């Protein structure tokens, strides 16, 4: 894994300041969604070999949730964007 | 060729020119009754027990690299059955019982050394949790012993008993636990399977799973199509990749775990010892090197290598537990890809596809399970019924709401 992560708010920071939540493509179902939808959200993971997008949190920095796009084989990091901005469809 | 003291003497007198290869290198046949994907410990054990215990003929194991090139040769070799939960403990105890007879069964020296494992604890709540775990083991008929601080001081004076944050108050001992020579386990099962007629096909990567009318009929491989009656997946860290070929949606994330070995020392650590602060575990190999490891790196990965930050973290844990470790040089470190499940427990299960069977989710605890995993998976494939020891390890436990969450961490693989 790359040792440094470029936080859009704090600049280049050591990876150890961040925690990983997991797959950013999952969307939390509505409260009254089916058991199957909740099962897929809570338990099922695409677990791609290669390019992936994940939610990371800059826990020991700005505490913002971020979307990190990286490769699970080469460990190259392609981009880091703010999570809320990514959810709104933009990036900063 | 059967291995024995007599064979050793006979070969020695003949200049060791008569040894034969431990297994054949067969060409793949067009069709097998059962194909196992993955020539690691679990896949080889499955093939061995399928042939020996369940009388299945015409089996192949397909391995994309060489036999035992994955996690079976990358772990810290610990064998134990000191689990808490009812879904896990009987399964791992079944495994330990198989370990105890494995060398005779395989006619292969896997160097099982039942030196005992000690889980240290550091505060009152931690002690209570260990007493509970010990009692849970006794409930399943597995002996466990509580050791107090004074006993431990005599047994292992090198530990850091008076650390300000993690003083050592005692430990839970399972005497029958220990270590085994991990490569020998793979080789022993491979040789045993081969002797029962299993085709071990190396450098044969599965690239697709062919289905007709919904049923699996064979696999596309780098060496062409191979037909099969039943297909068993034992692909460990690459389970999701192989599973996707059959459209399986799995509760698995692949993570990297590192392990380390130091220069050889005279015998100094007699047991397997685990630290309650963090997840550090250490033992001494027969060559004298200290073998140790700790947590996974924490991010999903298919690379068989980890990061330096985790290396530093593991060393810090080790030196905190055994200050003398700071004087020892580390020779090597390596990484393996763990198939982390969403509850931290394994899956031995049928799937929605009738003749497709799944063995995965071993997290970083698969080595100790190797014999039972193979036995139970073979039982499932041969008989179509779950083995009693593995009855809680079904894939559908997640959607039914029966996870086996030994650590109580919730569905977050990087926290197990």
mmCIF file of N, CA, C and O in Angstrom, chain B residues 218-298:
data_model
loop_
_atom_site.group_PDB
_atom_site.id
_atom_site.type_symbol
_atom_site.label_atom_id
_atom_site.label_comp_id
_atom_site.label_asym_id
_atom_site.label_seq_id
_atom_site.Cartn_x
_atom_site.Cartn_y
_atom_site.Cartn_z
ATOM 1 N N UNK B 218 -17.986 -28.036 -15.959
ATOM 2 C CA UNK B 218 -16.531 -28.083 -16.068
ATOM 3 C C UNK B 218 -15.922 -26.707 -15.912
ATOM 4 O O UNK B 218 -16.630 -25.726 -15.667
ATOM 5 N N UNK B 219 -14.597 -26.680 -16.040
ATOM 6 C CA UNK B 219 -13.889 -25.406 -15.892
ATOM 7 C C UNK B 219 -13.015 -25.134 -17.113
ATOM 8 O O UNK B 219 -12.421 -26.043 -17.690
ATOM 9 N N UNK B 220 -12.980 -23.867 -17.511
ATOM 10 C CA UNK B 220 -12.019 -23.413 -18.510
ATOM 11 C C UNK B 220 -10.719 -23.144 -17.762
ATOM 12 O O UNK B 220 -10.732 -22.507 -16.701
ATOM 13 N N UNK B 221 -9.616 -23.643 -18.305
ATOM 14 C CA UNK B 221 -8.343 -23.413 -17.634
ATOM 15 C C UNK B 221 -7.307 -22.955 -18.644
ATOM 16 O O UNK B 221 -7.550 -22.968 -19.856
ATOM 17 N N UNK B 222 -6.150 -22.568 -18.099
ATOM 18 C CA UNK B 222 -5.042 -22.173 -18.972
ATOM 19 C C UNK B 222 -4.524 -23.374 -19.763
ATOM 20 O O UNK B 222 -3.732 -23.220 -20.677
ATOM 21 N N UNK B 223 -4.978 -24.594 -19.397
ATOM 22 C CA UNK B 223 -4.588 -25.796 -20.153
ATOM 23 C C UNK B 223 -5.802 -26.433 -20.815
ATOM 24 O O UNK B 223 -5.837 -27.632 -21.024
ATOM 25 N N UNK B 224 -6.795 -25.605 -21.119
ATOM 26 C CA UNK B 224 -7.958 -26.089 -21.853
ATOM 27 C C UNK B 224 -9.136 -26.425 -20.953
ATOM 28 O O UNK B 224 -9.043 -26.338 -19.721
ATOM 29 N N UNK B 225 -10.236 -26.846 -21.592
ATOM 30 C CA UNK B 225 -11.446 -27.167 -20.837
ATOM 31 C C UNK B 225 -11.306 -28.527 -20.153
ATOM 32 O O UNK B 225 -10.793 -29.482 -20.737
ATOM 33 N N UNK B 226 -11.744 -28.592 -18.892
ATOM 34 C CA UNK B 226 -11.759 -29.868 -18.171
ATOM 35 C C UNK B 226 -13.163 -30.047 -17.590
ATOM 36 O O UNK B 226 -13.637 -29.188 -16.837
ATOM 37 N N UNK B 227 -13.811 -31.126 -17.956
ATOM 38 C CA UNK B 227 -15.159 -31.388 -17.485
ATOM 39 C C UNK B 227 -15.159 -31.949 -16.079
ATOM 40 O O UNK B 227 -14.171 -32.543 -15.625
ATOM 41 N N UNK B 228 -16.278 -31.767 -15.358
ATOM 42 C CA UNK B 228 -16.355 -32.333 -14.008
ATOM 43 C C UNK B 228 -17.801 -32.624 -13.620
ATOM 44 O O UNK B 228 -18.735 -32.030 -14.155
ATOM 45 N N UNK B 229 -17.955 -33.552 -12.691
ATOM 46 C CA UNK B 229 -19.271 -33.839 -12.129
ATOM 47 C C UNK B 229 -19.590 -32.863 -11.012
ATOM 48 O O UNK B 229 -20.650 -32.253 -10.996
ATOM 49 N N UNK B 230 -18.645 -32.717 -10.077
ATOM 50 C CA UNK B 230 -18.811 -31.762 -8.988
ATOM 51 C C UNK B 230 -17.580 -30.882 -8.914
ATOM 52 O O UNK B 230 -16.470 -31.330 -9.213
ATOM 53 N N UNK B 231 -17.796 -29.642 -8.505
ATOM 54 C CA UNK B 231 -16.700 -28.686 -8.429
ATOM 55 C C UNK B 231 -16.615 -28.136 -7.010
ATOM 56 O O UNK B 231 -17.606 -27.648 -6.457
ATOM 57 N N UNK B 232 -15.424 -28.229 -6.420
ATOM 58 C CA UNK B 232 -15.201 -27.671 -5.081
ATOM 59 C C UNK B 232 -14.198 -26.539 -5.156
ATOM 60 O O UNK B 232 -13.129 -26.690 -5.739
ATOM 61 N N UNK B 233 -14.554 -25.392 -4.589
ATOM 62 C CA UNK B 233 -13.651 -24.240 -4.612
ATOM 63 C C UNK B 233 -12.934 -24.131 -3.273
ATOM 64 O O UNK B 233 -13.576 -24.046 -2.228
ATOM 65 N N UNK B 234 -11.613 -24.138 -3.323
ATOM 66 C CA UNK B 234 -10.797 -23.937 -2.120
ATOM 67 C C UNK B 234 -9.687 -22.964 -2.490
ATOM 68 O O UNK B 234 -8.511 -23.279 -2.438
ATOM 69 N N UNK B 235 -10.100 -21.762 -2.912
ATOM 70 C CA UNK B 235 -9.171 -20.819 -3.542
ATOM 71 C C UNK B 235 -8.695 -19.735 -2.583
ATOM 72 O O UNK B 235 -8.055 -18.774 -3.014
ATOM 73 N N UNK B 236 -9.024 -19.852 -1.294
ATOM 74 C CA UNK B 236 -8.535 -18.938 -0.253
ATOM 75 C C UNK B 236 -8.687 -17.472 -0.660
ATOM 76 O O UNK B 236 -9.786 -17.021 -0.937
ATOM 77 N N UNK B 237 -7.568 -16.749 -0.735
ATOM 78 C CA UNK B 237 -7.617 -15.310 -1.004
ATOM 79 C C UNK B 237 -8.241 -14.951 -2.334
ATOM 80 O O UNK B 237 -8.723 -13.837 -2.524
ATOM 81 N N UNK B 238 -8.252 -15.891 -3.271
ATOM 82 C CA UNK B 238 -8.835 -15.617 -4.591
ATOM 83 C C UNK B 238 -10.251 -16.178 -4.742
ATOM 84 O O UNK B 238 -10.755 -16.301 -5.862
ATOM 85 N N UNK B 239 -10.896 -16.476 -3.621
ATOM 86 C CA UNK B 239 -12.243 -17.042 -3.649
ATOM 87 C C UNK B 239 -13.227 -16.165 -4.415
ATOM 88 O O UNK B 239 -14.022 -16.666 -5.222
ATOM 89 N N UNK B 240 -13.168 -14.859 -4.178
ATOM 90 C CA UNK B 240 -14.129 -13.966 -4.850
ATOM 91 C C UNK B 240 -13.931 -13.985 -6.352
ATOM 92 O O UNK B 240 -14.900 -13.944 -7.118
ATOM 93 N N UNK B 241 -12.669 -14.045 -6.787
ATOM 94 C CA UNK B 241 -12.363 -14.041 -8.221
ATOM 95 C C UNK B 241 -12.917 -15.303 -8.881
ATOM 96 O O UNK B 241 -13.576 -15.244 -9.910
ATOM 97 N N UNK B 242 -12.685 -16.453 -8.238
ATOM 98 C CA UNK B 242 -13.167 -17.720 -8.802
ATOM 99 C C UNK B 242 -14.690 -17.807 -8.674
ATOM 100 O O UNK B 242 -15.379 -18.231 -9.594
ATOM 101 N N UNK B 243 -15.203 -17.371 -7.522
ATOM 102 C CA UNK B 243 -16.643 -17.425 -7.291
ATOM 103 C C UNK B 243 -17.418 -16.618 -8.304
ATOM 104 O O UNK B 243 -18.499 -17.018 -8.745
ATOM 105 N N UNK B 244 -16.839 -15.483 -8.684
ATOM 106 C CA UNK B 244 -17.494 -14.616 -9.656
ATOM 107 C C UNK B 244 -17.701 -15.316 -10.993
ATOM 108 O O UNK B 244 -18.656 -15.029 -11.710
ATOM 109 N N UNK B 245 -16.814 -16.270 -11.307
ATOM 110 C CA UNK B 245 -16.934 -17.007 -12.567
ATOM 111 C C UNK B 245 -18.232 -17.818 -12.606
ATOM 112 O O UNK B 245 -18.714 -18.171 -13.677
ATOM 113 N N UNK B 246 -18.763 -18.119 -11.403
ATOM 114 C CA UNK B 246 -20.039 -18.843 -11.361
ATOM 115 C C UNK B 246 -21.164 -17.922 -10.886
ATOM 116 O O UNK B 246 -22.257 -18.378 -10.580
ATOM 117 N N UNK B 247 -20.870 -16.623 -10.813
ATOM 118 C CA UNK B 247 -21.894 -15.668 -10.404
ATOM 119 C C UNK B 247 -22.209 -15.683 -8.925
ATOM 120 O O UNK B 247 -23.258 -15.201 -8.513
ATOM 121 N N UNK B 248 -21.300 -16.235 -8.099
ATOM 122 C CA UNK B 248 -21.556 -16.260 -6.655
ATOM 123 C C UNK B 248 -21.337 -14.868 -6.060
ATOM 124 O O UNK B 248 -20.377 -14.189 -6.394
ATOM 125 N N UNK B 249 -22.236 -14.482 -5.163
ATOM 126 C CA UNK B 249 -22.057 -13.241 -4.412
ATOM 127 C C UNK B 249 -21.648 -13.637 -2.999
ATOM 128 O O UNK B 249 -22.411 -14.299 -2.296
ATOM 129 N N UNK B 250 -20.445 -13.257 -2.590
ATOM 130 C CA UNK B 250 -19.867 -13.831 -1.376
ATOM 131 C C UNK B 250 -19.574 -12.793 -0.297
ATOM 132 O O UNK B 250 -19.210 -11.662 -0.600
ATOM 133 N N UNK B 251 -19.683 -13.221 0.959
ATOM 134 C CA UNK B 251 -19.379 -12.330 2.083
ATOM 135 C C UNK B 251 -17.890 -12.362 2.430
ATOM 136 O O UNK B 251 -17.501 -12.692 3.545
ATOM 137 N N UNK B 252 -17.062 -12.036 1.455
ATOM 138 C CA UNK B 252 -15.612 -12.185 1.598
ATOM 139 C C UNK B 252 -14.898 -10.914 1.148
ATOM 140 O O UNK B 252 -15.274 -10.307 0.143
ATOM 141 N N UNK B 253 -13.887 -10.520 1.900
ATOM 142 C CA UNK B 253 -12.964 -9.472 1.460
ATOM 143 C C UNK B 253 -11.543 -10.011 1.617
ATOM 144 O O UNK B 253 -11.227 -10.621 2.634
ATOM 145 N N UNK B 254 -10.706 -9.779 0.612
ATOM 146 C CA UNK B 254 -9.325 -10.277 0.678
ATOM 147 C C UNK B 254 -8.423 -9.239 1.333
ATOM 148 O O UNK B 254 -8.438 -8.065 0.953
ATOM 149 N N UNK B 255 -7.665 -9.684 2.311
ATOM 150 C CA UNK B 255 -6.759 -8.782 3.037
ATOM 151 C C UNK B 255 -5.377 -9.413 3.129
ATOM 152 O O UNK B 255 -5.232 -10.630 3.016
ATOM 153 N N UNK B 256 -4.377 -8.579 3.383
ATOM 154 C CA UNK B 256 -3.021 -9.101 3.461
ATOM 155 C C UNK B 256 -2.596 -9.219 4.927
ATOM 156 O O UNK B 256 -2.884 -8.353 5.748
ATOM 157 N N UNK B 257 -1.960 -10.360 5.240
ATOM 158 C CA UNK B 257 -1.412 -10.600 6.584
ATOM 159 C C UNK B 257 0.071 -10.908 6.427
ATOM 160 O O UNK B 257 0.471 -11.653 5.543
ATOM 161 N N UNK B 258 0.881 -10.327 7.294
ATOM 162 C CA UNK B 258 2.324 -10.555 7.216
ATOM 163 C C UNK B 258 2.791 -11.478 8.340
ATOM 164 O O UNK B 258 2.171 -11.561 9.383
ATOM 165 N N UNK B 259 3.895 -12.146 8.082
ATOM 166 C CA UNK B 259 4.530 -12.974 9.109
ATOM 167 C C UNK B 259 6.036 -12.760 9.018
ATOM 168 O O UNK B 259 6.549 -12.247 8.018
ATOM 169 N N UNK B 260 6.744 -13.150 10.071
ATOM 170 C CA UNK B 260 8.158 -12.806 10.206
ATOM 171 C C UNK B 260 8.933 -13.964 10.812
ATOM 172 O O UNK B 260 8.390 -14.736 11.596
ATOM 173 N N UNK B 261 10.210 -14.042 10.478
ATOM 174 C CA UNK B 261 11.079 -15.014 11.139
ATOM 175 C C UNK B 261 12.438 -14.371 11.391
ATOM 176 O O UNK B 261 12.933 -13.582 10.580
ATOM 177 N N UNK B 262 13.008 -14.688 12.564
ATOM 178 C CA UNK B 262 14.297 -14.103 12.940
ATOM 179 C C UNK B 262 15.424 -15.077 12.628
ATOM 180 O O UNK B 262 15.201 -16.215 12.202
ATOM 181 N N UNK B 263 16.625 -14.639 12.885
ATOM 182 C CA UNK B 263 17.787 -15.516 12.818
ATOM 183 C C UNK B 263 17.602 -16.664 13.817
ATOM 184 O O UNK B 263 16.820 -16.553 14.759
ATOM 185 N N UNK B 264 18.326 -17.746 13.620
ATOM 186 C CA UNK B 264 18.201 -18.899 14.506
ATOM 187 C C UNK B 264 18.830 -18.630 15.861
ATOM 188 O O UNK B 264 19.905 -18.046 15.952
ATOM 189 N N UNK B 265 18.132 -19.039 16.911
ATOM 190 C CA UNK B 265 18.638 -18.882 18.282
ATOM 191 C C UNK B 265 18.616 -20.247 18.954
ATOM 192 O O UNK B 265 17.925 -21.160 18.509
ATOM 193 N N UNK B 266 19.364 -20.367 20.053
ATOM 194 C CA UNK B 266 19.229 -21.567 20.869
ATOM 195 C C UNK B 266 17.808 -21.616 21.424
ATOM 196 O O UNK B 266 17.152 -20.582 21.524
ATOM 197 N N UNK B 267 17.324 -22.803 21.830
ATOM 198 C CA UNK B 267 15.951 -22.886 22.327
ATOM 199 C C UNK B 267 15.703 -21.892 23.460
ATOM 200 O O UNK B 267 16.453 -21.873 24.436
ATOM 201 N N UNK B 268 14.719 -21.020 23.292
ATOM 202 C CA UNK B 268 14.420 -20.031 24.331
ATOM 203 C C UNK B 268 12.925 -19.890 24.569
ATOM 204 O O UNK B 268 12.494 -19.642 25.675
ATOM 205 N N UNK B 269 12.108 -20.053 23.541
ATOM 206 C CA UNK B 269 10.657 -19.956 23.718
ATOM 207 C C UNK B 269 10.076 -21.348 23.498
ATOM 208 O O UNK B 269 10.110 -21.873 22.391
ATOM 209 N N UNK B 270 9.562 -21.936 24.585
ATOM 210 C CA UNK B 270 9.166 -23.350 24.535
ATOM 211 C C UNK B 270 7.750 -23.558 24.033
ATOM 212 O O UNK B 270 7.367 -24.669 23.700
ATOM 213 N N UNK B 271 6.919 -22.496 24.072
ATOM 214 C CA UNK B 271 5.503 -22.639 23.754
ATOM 215 C C UNK B 271 5.141 -21.710 22.596
ATOM 216 O O UNK B 271 5.990 -20.985 22.087
ATOM 217 N N UNK B 272 3.866 -21.746 22.231
ATOM 218 C CA UNK B 272 3.310 -20.664 21.421
ATOM 219 C C UNK B 272 2.734 -19.672 22.421
ATOM 220 O O UNK B 272 1.986 -20.061 23.320
ATOM 221 N N UNK B 273 3.074 -18.404 22.294
ATOM 222 C CA UNK B 273 2.566 -17.404 23.235
ATOM 223 C C UNK B 273 1.851 -16.316 22.445
ATOM 224 O O UNK B 273 2.361 -15.848 21.420
ATOM 225 N N UNK B 274 0.674 -15.926 22.915
ATOM 226 C CA UNK B 274 -0.017 -14.811 22.280
ATOM 227 C C UNK B 274 -0.171 -13.688 23.286
ATOM 228 O O UNK B 274 -0.329 -13.927 24.485
ATOM 229 N N UNK B 275 -0.110 -12.470 22.783
ATOM 230 C CA UNK B 275 -0.163 -11.277 23.615
ATOM 231 C C UNK B 275 -1.578 -10.720 23.575
ATOM 232 O O UNK B 275 -2.181 -10.635 22.506
ATOM 233 N N UNK B 276 -2.094 -10.341 24.717
ATOM 234 C CA UNK B 276 -3.440 -9.766 24.736
ATOM 235 C C UNK B 276 -3.457 -8.318 24.280
ATOM 236 O O UNK B 276 -4.502 -7.792 23.920
ATOM 237 N N UNK B 277 -2.309 -7.676 24.304
ATOM 238 C CA UNK B 277 -2.232 -6.303 23.808
ATOM 239 C C UNK B 277 -1.961 -6.379 22.323
ATOM 240 O O UNK B 277 -0.886 -6.752 21.917
ATOM 241 N N UNK B 278 -2.950 -6.014 21.536
ATOM 242 C CA UNK B 278 -2.795 -6.236 20.102
ATOM 243 C C UNK B 278 -3.066 -7.698 19.811
ATOM 244 O O UNK B 278 -3.857 -8.348 20.483
ATOM 245 N N UNK B 279 -2.402 -8.231 18.823
ATOM 246 C CA UNK B 279 -2.742 -9.581 18.373
ATOM 247 C C UNK B 279 -1.465 -10.357 18.084
ATOM 248 O O UNK B 279 -1.386 -11.143 17.157
ATOM 249 N N UNK B 280 -0.432 -10.103 18.864
ATOM 250 C CA UNK B 280 0.892 -10.654 18.596
ATOM 251 C C UNK B 280 0.962 -12.113 19.029
ATOM 252 O O UNK B 280 0.455 -12.485 20.077
ATOM 253 N N UNK B 281 1.602 -12.961 18.201
ATOM 254 C CA UNK B 281 1.787 -14.367 18.550
ATOM 255 C C UNK B 281 3.178 -14.809 18.122
ATOM 256 O O UNK B 281 3.687 -14.367 17.096
ATOM 257 N N UNK B 282 3.799 -15.673 18.917
ATOM 258 C CA UNK B 282 5.188 -16.032 18.635
ATOM 259 C C UNK B 282 5.459 -17.474 19.051
ATOM 260 O O UNK B 282 4.868 -17.979 20.016
ATOM 261 N N UNK B 283 6.331 -18.130 18.306
ATOM 262 C CA UNK B 283 6.825 -19.445 18.697
ATOM 263 C C UNK B 283 8.225 -19.583 18.105
ATOM 264 O O UNK B 283 8.678 -18.717 17.353
ATOM 265 N N UNK B 284 8.906 -20.652 18.464
ATOM 266 C CA UNK B 284 10.260 -20.868 17.941
ATOM 267 C C UNK B 284 10.254 -22.108 17.059
ATOM 268 O O UNK B 284 9.791 -23.173 17.489
ATOM 269 N N UNK B 285 10.779 -21.973 15.868
ATOM 270 C CA UNK B 285 10.778 -23.116 14.958
ATOM 271 C C UNK B 285 11.867 -24.107 15.360
ATOM 272 O O UNK B 285 12.739 -23.798 16.166
ATOM 273 N N UNK B 286 11.819 -25.287 14.768
ATOM 274 C CA UNK B 286 12.816 -26.304 15.096
ATOM 275 C C UNK B 286 14.217 -25.892 14.660
ATOM 276 O O UNK B 286 15.210 -26.373 15.185
ATOM 277 N N UNK B 287 14.293 -24.986 13.674
ATOM 278 C CA UNK B 287 15.601 -24.476 13.253
ATOM 279 C C UNK B 287 16.110 -23.403 14.211
ATOM 280 O O UNK B 287 17.250 -22.972 14.105
ATOM 281 N N UNK B 288 15.243 -22.898 15.090
ATOM 282 C CA UNK B 288 15.658 -21.918 16.077
ATOM 283 C C UNK B 288 15.166 -20.509 15.806
ATOM 284 O O UNK B 288 15.263 -19.641 16.668
ATOM 285 N N UNK B 289 14.652 -20.260 14.617
ATOM 286 C CA UNK B 289 14.134 -18.924 14.308
ATOM 287 C C UNK B 289 12.853 -18.654 15.078
ATOM 288 O O UNK B 289 12.054 -19.557 15.300
ATOM 289 N N UNK B 290 12.697 -17.403 15.518
ATOM 290 C CA UNK B 290 11.437 -17.026 16.152
ATOM 291 C C UNK B 290 10.457 -16.657 15.043
ATOM 292 O O UNK B 290 10.756 -15.834 14.182
ATOM 293 N N UNK B 291 9.291 -17.288 15.060
ATOM 294 C CA UNK B 291 8.281 -17.069 14.034
ATOM 295 C C UNK B 291 7.153 -16.278 14.673
ATOM 296 O O UNK B 291 6.635 -16.683 15.706
ATOM 297 N N UNK B 292 6.801 -15.148 14.093
ATOM 298 C CA UNK B 292 5.755 -14.343 14.738
ATOM 299 C C UNK B 292 4.961 -13.528 13.725
ATOM 300 O O UNK B 292 5.339 -13.374 12.571
ATOM 301 N N UNK B 293 3.843 -13.009 14.208
ATOM 302 C CA UNK B 293 2.982 -12.179 13.378
ATOM 303 C C UNK B 293 1.983 -11.470 14.261
ATOM 304 O O UNK B 293 1.997 -11.606 15.478
ATOM 305 N N UNK B 294 1.117 -10.691 13.630
ATOM 306 C CA UNK B 294 0.092 -9.975 14.397
ATOM 307 C C UNK B 294 -1.122 -9.732 13.514
ATOM 308 O O UNK B 294 -1.569 -10.644 12.829
ATOM 309 N N UNK B 295 -1.626 -8.493 13.481
ATOM 310 C CA UNK B 295 -2.865 -8.209 12.760
ATOM 311 C C UNK B 295 -2.643 -8.170 11.244
ATOM 312 O O UNK B 295 -1.522 -8.054 10.762
ATOM 313 N N UNK B 296 -3.780 -8.195 10.518
ATOM 314 C CA UNK B 296 -3.746 -7.903 9.093
ATOM 315 C C UNK B 296 -3.444 -6.418 8.907
ATOM 316 O O UNK B 296 -3.605 -5.617 9.836
ATOM 317 N N UNK B 297 -3.009 -6.057 7.697
ATOM 318 C CA UNK B 297 -2.634 -4.666 7.441
ATOM 319 C C UNK B 297 -3.829 -3.706 7.527
ATOM 320 O O UNK B 297 -3.654 -2.530 7.787
ATOM 321 N N UNK B 298 -5.025 -4.193 7.234
ATOM 322 C CA UNK B 298 -6.209 -3.356 7.439
ATOM 323 C C UNK B 298 -6.870 -2.829 6.180
ATOM 324 O O UNK B 298 -7.917 -2.217 6.241
#
